[in-house]
Amino acid sequence: MVGFKATDVPPTATVKFLGAGTAACIADLITFPLDTAKVRLQIQGESQGPVHATASAQYRGVMGTILTMVRTEGPRSLYNGLVAGLQRQMSFASVRIGLYDSVKQFYTKGSEHASIGSRLLAGSTTGALAVAVAQPTDVVKVRFQAQARAGGGRRYQSTVNAYKTIAREEGFRGLWKGTSPNVARNAIVNCAELVTYDLIKDALLKANLMTGSCPPFSAWVPGTW
């Protein structure tokens, strides 16, 4: 663009969208075993009576859960549902983070001075929209993570099979189970994360402690400030 250095040209909405999704996928690859351990701990004992659930607990603590899974199901079990997880991040983070600036500009009608209200509205909008788009991938991911390899009888054989099985047995609405609380949760989380980031960034720019334009998704990518 004429009059701009390469480093001065603001990233387009497409770049932000893809950058946020890609960065989230990289983060998911690293942290997925922890997420799987979290799911196993959360669902532990759901098929048992409340009296016996604690006494016969299979998993104890994060590291205990990971080691038990590796020993009984193999290391690959830690990445059950990874494909759906990456699909989720690419659709969820791309909307939640990548579209935040664009939605904020829409609410402020292009004004450079965005009020806290406009930022909160943009954060809650992209947070809720991201869940509406990505909820089926989240449902499949969690179902895979909860599914133990040991003992056979696996309900889902592949990611595509999981989507088809849930839609066939539970209806298409089954792919959107839990959407309402997830929308509420992520609208709040998105406001807290992105609006806080936005306000701190503006304060640093006004204090001349940093220069340049840093979109919200740069928080996911070290070295972009």
PDB file of C-alpha atoms in Angstrom:
ATOM      1  CA  MET A   1       0.000   0.000   0.000  1.00  0.00           C
ATOM      2  CA  VAL A   2       1.290   3.487  -0.922  1.00  0.00           C
ATOM      3  CA  GLY A   3       2.554   5.486   2.032  1.00  0.00           C
ATOM      4  CA  PHE A   4       2.876   2.479   4.338  1.00  0.00           C
ATOM      5  CA  LYS A   5       5.891   0.434   5.271  1.00  0.00           C
ATOM      6  CA  ALA A   6       5.379  -3.314   5.281  1.00  0.00           C
ATOM      7  CA  THR A   7       5.302  -3.309   9.079  1.00  0.00           C
ATOM      8  CA  ASP A   8       2.786  -0.433   9.181  1.00  0.00           C
ATOM      9  CA  VAL A   9       0.090  -2.086   7.083  1.00  0.00           C
ATOM     10  CA  PRO A  10      -2.607  -3.374   9.466  1.00  0.00           C
ATOM     11  CA  PRO A  11      -3.506  -7.052   9.022  1.00  0.00           C
ATOM     12  CA  THR A  12      -6.701  -7.783   7.173  1.00  0.00           C
ATOM     13  CA  ALA A  13      -9.673  -9.517   8.779  1.00  0.00           C
ATOM     14  CA  THR A  14      -8.723 -12.694   6.892  1.00  0.00           C
ATOM     15  CA  VAL A  15      -5.189 -12.637   8.285  1.00  0.00           C
ATOM     16  CA  LYS A  16      -6.531 -12.121  11.806  1.00  0.00           C
ATOM     17  CA  PHE A  17      -9.092 -14.891  11.316  1.00  0.00           C
ATOM     18  CA  LEU A  18      -6.564 -17.449  10.067  1.00  0.00           C
ATOM     19  CA  GLY A  19      -3.827 -16.308  12.439  1.00  0.00           C
ATOM     20  CA  ALA A  20      -6.026 -16.737  15.504  1.00  0.00           C
ATOM     21  CA  GLY A  21      -7.166 -20.190  14.420  1.00  0.00           C
ATOM     22  CA  THR A  22      -3.666 -21.387  13.547  1.00  0.00           C
ATOM     23  CA  ALA A  23      -2.171 -20.154  16.810  1.00  0.00           C
ATOM     24  CA  ALA A  24      -4.975 -21.813  18.780  1.00  0.00           C
ATOM     25  CA  CYS A  25      -4.367 -25.110  16.969  1.00  0.00           C
ATOM     26  CA  ILE A  26      -0.671 -25.010  17.885  1.00  0.00           C
ATOM     27  CA  ALA A  27      -1.576 -24.345  21.513  1.00  0.00           C
ATOM     28  CA  ASP A  28      -4.098 -27.204  21.429  1.00  0.00           C
ATOM     29  CA  LEU A  29      -1.484 -29.643  20.107  1.00  0.00           C
ATOM     30  CA  ILE A  30       0.707 -28.878  23.116  1.00  0.00           C
ATOM     31  CA  THR A  31      -1.970 -28.875  25.811  1.00  0.00           C
ATOM     32  CA  PHE A  32      -4.365 -31.551  24.537  1.00  0.00           C
ATOM     33  CA  PRO A  33      -3.227 -34.293  26.997  1.00  0.00           C
ATOM     34  CA  LEU A  34      -4.052 -31.938  29.885  1.00  0.00           C
ATOM     35  CA  ASP A  35      -7.484 -31.269  28.398  1.00  0.00           C
ATOM     36  CA  THR A  36      -8.107 -35.007  28.028  1.00  0.00           C
ATOM     37  CA  ALA A  37      -7.064 -35.593  31.650  1.00  0.00           C
ATOM     38  CA  LYS A  38      -9.462 -32.830  32.736  1.00  0.00           C
ATOM     39  CA  VAL A  39     -12.383 -34.475  30.917  1.00  0.00           C
ATOM     40  CA  ARG A  40     -11.607 -37.915  32.386  1.00  0.00           C
ATOM     41  CA  LEU A  41     -11.476 -36.459  35.900  1.00  0.00           C
ATOM     42  CA  GLN A  42     -14.739 -34.569  35.368  1.00  0.00           C
ATOM     43  CA  ILE A  43     -16.712 -37.599  34.190  1.00  0.00           C
ATOM     44  CA  GLN A  44     -15.144 -40.067  36.612  1.00  0.00           C
ATOM     45  CA  GLY A  45     -17.729 -42.000  38.593  1.00  0.00           C
ATOM     46  CA  GLU A  46     -20.761 -40.823  36.625  1.00  0.00           C
ATOM     47  CA  SER A  47     -21.907 -44.419  36.062  1.00  0.00           C
ATOM     48  CA  GLN A  48     -21.363 -45.375  39.699  1.00  0.00           C
ATOM     49  CA  GLY A  49     -23.319 -44.645  42.837  1.00  0.00           C
ATOM     50  CA  PRO A  50     -22.269 -41.599  44.853  1.00  0.00           C
ATOM     51  CA  VAL A  51     -21.075 -43.796  47.739  1.00  0.00           C
ATOM     52  CA  HIS A  52     -18.707 -45.893  45.648  1.00  0.00           C
ATOM     53  CA  ALA A  53     -17.503 -43.258  43.187  1.00  0.00           C
ATOM     54  CA  THR A  54     -14.670 -41.967  45.376  1.00  0.00           C
ATOM     55  CA  ALA A  55     -13.579 -45.339  46.715  1.00  0.00           C
ATOM     56  CA  SER A  56     -13.133 -46.890  43.278  1.00  0.00           C
ATOM     57  CA  ALA A  57     -11.724 -43.833  41.518  1.00  0.00           C
ATOM     58  CA  GLN A  58      -9.572 -44.809  38.561  1.00  0.00           C
ATOM     59  CA  TYR A  59      -7.858 -41.459  38.189  1.00  0.00           C
ATOM     60  CA  ARG A  60      -6.176 -39.406  40.919  1.00  0.00           C
ATOM     61  CA  GLY A  61      -4.766 -36.018  40.027  1.00  0.00           C
ATOM     62  CA  VAL A  62      -3.601 -34.718  36.666  1.00  0.00           C
ATOM     63  CA  MET A  63      -0.338 -36.651  36.442  1.00  0.00           C
ATOM     64  CA  GLY A  64      -1.975 -39.755  37.895  1.00  0.00           C
ATOM     65  CA  THR A  65      -4.671 -39.573  35.224  1.00  0.00           C
ATOM     66  CA  ILE A  66      -2.139 -39.156  32.411  1.00  0.00           C
ATOM     67  CA  LEU A  67       0.062 -42.014  33.662  1.00  0.00           C
ATOM     68  CA  THR A  68      -2.948 -44.306  34.145  1.00  0.00           C
ATOM     69  CA  MET A  69      -4.183 -43.608  30.620  1.00  0.00           C
ATOM     70  CA  VAL A  70      -0.750 -44.261  29.126  1.00  0.00           C
ATOM     71  CA  ARG A  71      -0.434 -47.515  31.084  1.00  0.00           C
ATOM     72  CA  THR A  72      -3.923 -48.883  30.385  1.00  0.00           C
ATOM     73  CA  GLU A  73      -4.770 -47.392  26.964  1.00  0.00           C
ATOM     74  CA  GLY A  74      -1.437 -46.376  25.444  1.00  0.00           C
ATOM     75  CA  PRO A  75       0.083 -42.923  24.796  1.00  0.00           C
ATOM     76  CA  ARG A  76      -2.222 -42.261  21.843  1.00  0.00           C
ATOM     77  CA  SER A  77      -5.202 -42.182  24.205  1.00  0.00           C
ATOM     78  CA  LEU A  78      -4.024 -38.778  25.432  1.00  0.00           C
ATOM     79  CA  TYR A  79      -4.875 -37.426  21.990  1.00  0.00           C
ATOM     80  CA  ASN A  80      -8.336 -38.989  21.639  1.00  0.00           C
ATOM     81  CA  GLY A  81     -10.456 -36.441  19.780  1.00  0.00           C
ATOM     82  CA  LEU A  82      -7.509 -34.367  18.551  1.00  0.00           C
ATOM     83  CA  VAL A  83      -8.940 -33.973  15.048  1.00  0.00           C
ATOM     84  CA  ALA A  84     -12.210 -32.612  16.424  1.00  0.00           C
ATOM     85  CA  GLY A  85     -10.187 -30.475  18.844  1.00  0.00           C
ATOM     86  CA  LEU A  86      -8.250 -28.870  16.004  1.00  0.00           C
ATOM     87  CA  GLN A  87     -11.476 -28.362  14.066  1.00  0.00           C
ATOM     88  CA  ARG A  88     -12.903 -26.678  17.136  1.00  0.00           C
ATOM     89  CA  GLN A  89      -9.936 -24.348  17.578  1.00  0.00           C
ATOM     90  CA  MET A  90      -9.850 -23.398  13.909  1.00  0.00           C
ATOM     91  CA  SER A  91     -13.529 -22.464  13.937  1.00  0.00           C
ATOM     92  CA  PHE A  92     -13.867 -21.278  17.540  1.00  0.00           C
ATOM     93  CA  ALA A  93     -10.725 -19.181  18.032  1.00  0.00           C
ATOM     94  CA  SER A  94     -10.887 -17.766  14.511  1.00  0.00           C
ATOM     95  CA  VAL A  95     -14.305 -16.270  15.238  1.00  0.00           C
ATOM     96  CA  ARG A  96     -13.807 -15.477  18.932  1.00  0.00           C
ATOM     97  CA  ILE A  97     -10.464 -13.703  18.560  1.00  0.00           C
ATOM     98  CA  GLY A  98      -9.925 -13.134  14.854  1.00  0.00           C
ATOM     99  CA  LEU A  99     -13.181 -11.257  14.270  1.00  0.00           C
ATOM    100  CA  TYR A 100     -13.112  -9.196  17.480  1.00  0.00           C
ATOM    101  CA  ASP A 101     -11.565  -6.087  15.883  1.00  0.00           C
ATOM    102  CA  SER A 102     -13.903  -6.229  12.882  1.00  0.00           C
ATOM    103  CA  VAL A 103     -16.997  -6.558  15.073  1.00  0.00           C
ATOM    104  CA  LYS A 104     -15.752  -3.780  17.359  1.00  0.00           C
ATOM    105  CA  GLN A 105     -15.339  -1.479  14.343  1.00  0.00           C
ATOM    106  CA  PHE A 106     -18.857  -2.396  13.234  1.00  0.00           C
ATOM    107  CA  TYR A 107     -20.318  -1.363  16.603  1.00  0.00           C
ATOM    108  CA  THR A 108     -18.285   1.866  16.707  1.00  0.00           C
ATOM    109  CA  LYS A 109     -19.039   2.637  13.030  1.00  0.00           C
ATOM    110  CA  GLY A 110     -15.318   2.839  12.250  1.00  0.00           C
ATOM    111  CA  SER A 111     -14.479   5.321  15.023  1.00  0.00           C
ATOM    112  CA  GLU A 112     -10.935   5.105  16.411  1.00  0.00           C
ATOM    113  CA  HIS A 113     -12.242   5.681  19.931  1.00  0.00           C
ATOM    114  CA  ALA A 114     -14.187   2.647  21.117  1.00  0.00           C
ATOM    115  CA  SER A 115     -16.063   2.845  24.387  1.00  0.00           C
ATOM    116  CA  ILE A 116     -15.905   0.090  26.981  1.00  0.00           C
ATOM    117  CA  GLY A 117     -19.523  -0.707  26.139  1.00  0.00           C
ATOM    118  CA  SER A 118     -18.681  -1.242  22.466  1.00  0.00           C
ATOM    119  CA  ARG A 119     -15.765  -3.491  23.387  1.00  0.00           C
ATOM    120  CA  LEU A 120     -17.871  -5.527  25.779  1.00  0.00           C
ATOM    121  CA  LEU A 121     -20.558  -5.877  23.125  1.00  0.00           C
ATOM    122  CA  ALA A 122     -17.992  -6.978  20.536  1.00  0.00           C
ATOM    123  CA  GLY A 123     -16.441  -9.467  22.965  1.00  0.00           C
ATOM    124  CA  SER A 124     -19.752 -11.032  23.927  1.00  0.00           C
ATOM    125  CA  THR A 125     -20.880 -11.144  20.286  1.00  0.00           C
ATOM    126  CA  THR A 126     -17.808 -12.970  18.975  1.00  0.00           C
ATOM    127  CA  GLY A 127     -17.725 -15.241  22.031  1.00  0.00           C
ATOM    128  CA  ALA A 128     -21.343 -16.295  21.569  1.00  0.00           C
ATOM    129  CA  LEU A 129     -21.038 -16.573  17.784  1.00  0.00           C
ATOM    130  CA  ALA A 130     -17.934 -18.757  18.099  1.00  0.00           C
ATOM    131  CA  VAL A 131     -19.805 -21.248  20.283  1.00  0.00           C
ATOM    132  CA  ALA A 132     -22.768 -21.348  17.901  1.00  0.00           C
ATOM    133  CA  VAL A 133     -20.401 -22.210  15.046  1.00  0.00           C
ATOM    134  CA  ALA A 134     -18.059 -24.606  16.851  1.00  0.00           C
ATOM    135  CA  GLN A 135     -20.348 -26.431  19.308  1.00  0.00           C
ATOM    136  CA  PRO A 136     -20.593 -29.687  17.248  1.00  0.00           C
ATOM    137  CA  THR A 137     -16.800 -29.970  17.181  1.00  0.00           C
ATOM    138  CA  ASP A 138     -16.690 -29.442  20.953  1.00  0.00           C
ATOM    139  CA  VAL A 139     -19.304 -32.156  21.547  1.00  0.00           C
ATOM    140  CA  VAL A 140     -17.388 -34.663  19.397  1.00  0.00           C
ATOM    141  CA  LYS A 141     -14.072 -33.757  21.023  1.00  0.00           C
ATOM    142  CA  VAL A 142     -15.382 -34.319  24.535  1.00  0.00           C
ATOM    143  CA  ARG A 143     -17.125 -37.571  23.553  1.00  0.00           C
ATOM    144  CA  PHE A 144     -13.842 -38.890  22.162  1.00  0.00           C
ATOM    145  CA  GLN A 145     -11.867 -37.794  25.221  1.00  0.00           C
ATOM    146  CA  ALA A 146     -14.356 -39.491  27.523  1.00  0.00           C
ATOM    147  CA  GLN A 147     -14.237 -42.703  25.509  1.00  0.00           C
ATOM    148  CA  ALA A 148     -11.751 -45.215  26.933  1.00  0.00           C
ATOM    149  CA  ARG A 149      -9.785 -47.419  24.552  1.00  0.00           C
ATOM    150  CA  ALA A 150      -9.332 -50.220  27.069  1.00  0.00           C
ATOM    151  CA  GLY A 151     -12.021 -52.886  27.299  1.00  0.00           C
ATOM    152  CA  GLY A 152     -13.320 -52.477  23.744  1.00  0.00           C
ATOM    153  CA  GLY A 153     -16.825 -51.387  22.860  1.00  0.00           C
ATOM    154  CA  ARG A 154     -15.775 -47.994  21.533  1.00  0.00           C
ATOM    155  CA  ARG A 155     -18.820 -46.116  20.312  1.00  0.00           C
ATOM    156  CA  TYR A 156     -17.012 -43.840  17.866  1.00  0.00           C
ATOM    157  CA  GLN A 157     -14.430 -45.154  15.387  1.00  0.00           C
ATOM    158  CA  SER A 158     -13.474 -41.885  13.710  1.00  0.00           C
ATOM    159  CA  THR A 159     -14.287 -38.184  13.808  1.00  0.00           C
ATOM    160  CA  VAL A 160     -16.617 -38.390  10.822  1.00  0.00           C
ATOM    161  CA  ASN A 161     -18.246 -41.499  12.309  1.00  0.00           C
ATOM    162  CA  ALA A 162     -18.821 -39.594  15.564  1.00  0.00           C
ATOM    163  CA  TYR A 163     -20.625 -36.739  13.785  1.00  0.00           C
ATOM    164  CA  LYS A 164     -22.780 -39.235  11.868  1.00  0.00           C
ATOM    165  CA  THR A 165     -23.522 -41.412  14.911  1.00  0.00           C
ATOM    166  CA  ILE A 166     -24.583 -38.500  17.106  1.00  0.00           C
ATOM    167  CA  ALA A 167     -26.754 -37.008  14.352  1.00  0.00           C
ATOM    168  CA  ARG A 168     -28.358 -40.389  13.614  1.00  0.00           C
ATOM    169  CA  GLU A 169     -28.990 -41.503  17.202  1.00  0.00           C
ATOM    170  CA  GLU A 170     -29.653 -38.158  18.890  1.00  0.00           C
ATOM    171  CA  GLY A 171     -30.715 -35.968  15.986  1.00  0.00           C
ATOM    172  CA  PHE A 172     -28.871 -32.922  14.687  1.00  0.00           C
ATOM    173  CA  ARG A 173     -29.750 -31.143  17.935  1.00  0.00           C
ATOM    174  CA  GLY A 174     -27.502 -33.656  19.682  1.00  0.00           C
ATOM    175  CA  LEU A 175     -24.493 -31.964  18.086  1.00  0.00           C
ATOM    176  CA  TRP A 176     -25.471 -28.730  19.821  1.00  0.00           C
ATOM    177  CA  LYS A 177     -26.019 -30.157  23.310  1.00  0.00           C
ATOM    178  CA  GLY A 178     -24.847 -27.755  26.013  1.00  0.00           C
ATOM    179  CA  THR A 179     -24.899 -24.745  23.712  1.00  0.00           C
ATOM    180  CA  SER A 180     -26.777 -22.374  26.062  1.00  0.00           C
ATOM    181  CA  PRO A 181     -24.405 -22.599  29.053  1.00  0.00           C
ATOM    182  CA  ASN A 182     -21.430 -22.623  26.695  1.00  0.00           C
ATOM    183  CA  VAL A 183     -22.634 -19.441  24.987  1.00  0.00           C
ATOM    184  CA  ALA A 184     -23.083 -17.713  28.349  1.00  0.00           C
ATOM    185  CA  ARG A 185     -19.690 -18.884  29.599  1.00  0.00           C
ATOM    186  CA  ASN A 186     -17.737 -17.889  26.497  1.00  0.00           C
ATOM    187  CA  ALA A 187     -19.450 -14.531  26.127  1.00  0.00           C
ATOM    188  CA  ILE A 188     -18.256 -13.677  29.647  1.00  0.00           C
ATOM    189  CA  VAL A 189     -14.790 -15.197  29.145  1.00  0.00           C
ATOM    190  CA  ASN A 190     -14.316 -13.385  25.849  1.00  0.00           C
ATOM    191  CA  CYS A 191     -15.261 -10.058  27.400  1.00  0.00           C
ATOM    192  CA  ALA A 192     -12.879 -10.607  30.301  1.00  0.00           C
ATOM    193  CA  GLU A 193      -9.969 -11.703  28.103  1.00  0.00           C
ATOM    194  CA  LEU A 194     -10.175  -9.532  24.990  1.00  0.00           C
ATOM    195  CA  VAL A 195     -11.587  -6.349  26.523  1.00  0.00           C
ATOM    196  CA  THR A 196      -8.972  -6.445  29.298  1.00  0.00           C
ATOM    197  CA  TYR A 197      -6.273  -7.024  26.691  1.00  0.00           C
ATOM    198  CA  ASP A 198      -7.653  -4.196  24.550  1.00  0.00           C
ATOM    199  CA  LEU A 199      -7.762  -1.703  27.421  1.00  0.00           C
ATOM    200  CA  ILE A 200      -4.247  -2.568  28.642  1.00  0.00           C
ATOM    201  CA  LYS A 201      -2.897  -2.288  25.082  1.00  0.00           C
ATOM    202  CA  ASP A 202      -4.495   1.163  24.678  1.00  0.00           C
ATOM    203  CA  ALA A 203      -3.048   2.286  28.007  1.00  0.00           C
ATOM    204  CA  LEU A 204       0.439   1.148  26.968  1.00  0.00           C
ATOM    205  CA  LEU A 205       0.135   2.915  23.618  1.00  0.00           C
ATOM    206  CA  LYS A 206      -0.995   6.169  25.249  1.00  0.00           C
ATOM    207  CA  ALA A 207       1.923   5.955  27.681  1.00  0.00           C
ATOM    208  CA  ASN A 208       4.307   5.403  24.735  1.00  0.00           C
ATOM    209  CA  LEU A 209       5.491   2.157  26.299  1.00  0.00           C
ATOM    210  CA  MET A 210       4.911   0.352  23.012  1.00  0.00           C
ATOM    211  CA  THR A 211       4.205   1.298  19.410  1.00  0.00           C
ATOM    212  CA  GLY A 212       2.351  -0.164  16.490  1.00  0.00           C
ATOM    213  CA  SER A 213      -0.948  -1.905  16.027  1.00  0.00           C
ATOM    214  CA  CYS A 214      -1.362  -5.165  17.950  1.00  0.00           C
ATOM    215  CA  PRO A 215      -4.565  -7.046  17.169  1.00  0.00           C
ATOM    216  CA  PRO A 216      -6.004  -9.225  19.955  1.00  0.00           C
ATOM    217  CA  PHE A 217      -4.881 -12.448  18.297  1.00  0.00           C
ATOM    218  CA  SER A 218      -1.232 -11.355  18.780  1.00  0.00           C
ATOM    219  CA  ALA A 219      -1.634 -12.407  22.401  1.00  0.00           C
ATOM    220  CA  TRP A 220      -1.537 -15.990  21.092  1.00  0.00           C
ATOM    221  CA  VAL A 221       1.658 -15.488  19.070  1.00  0.00           C
ATOM    222  CA  PRO A 222       4.863 -14.610  20.985  1.00  0.00           C
ATOM    223  CA  GLY A 223       6.959 -11.922  19.333  1.00  0.00           C
ATOM    224  CA  THR A 224       4.153 -10.132  17.494  1.00  0.00           C
ATOM    225  CA  TRP A 225       4.433  -7.013  19.666  1.00  0.00           C
TER     226      TRP A 225
END
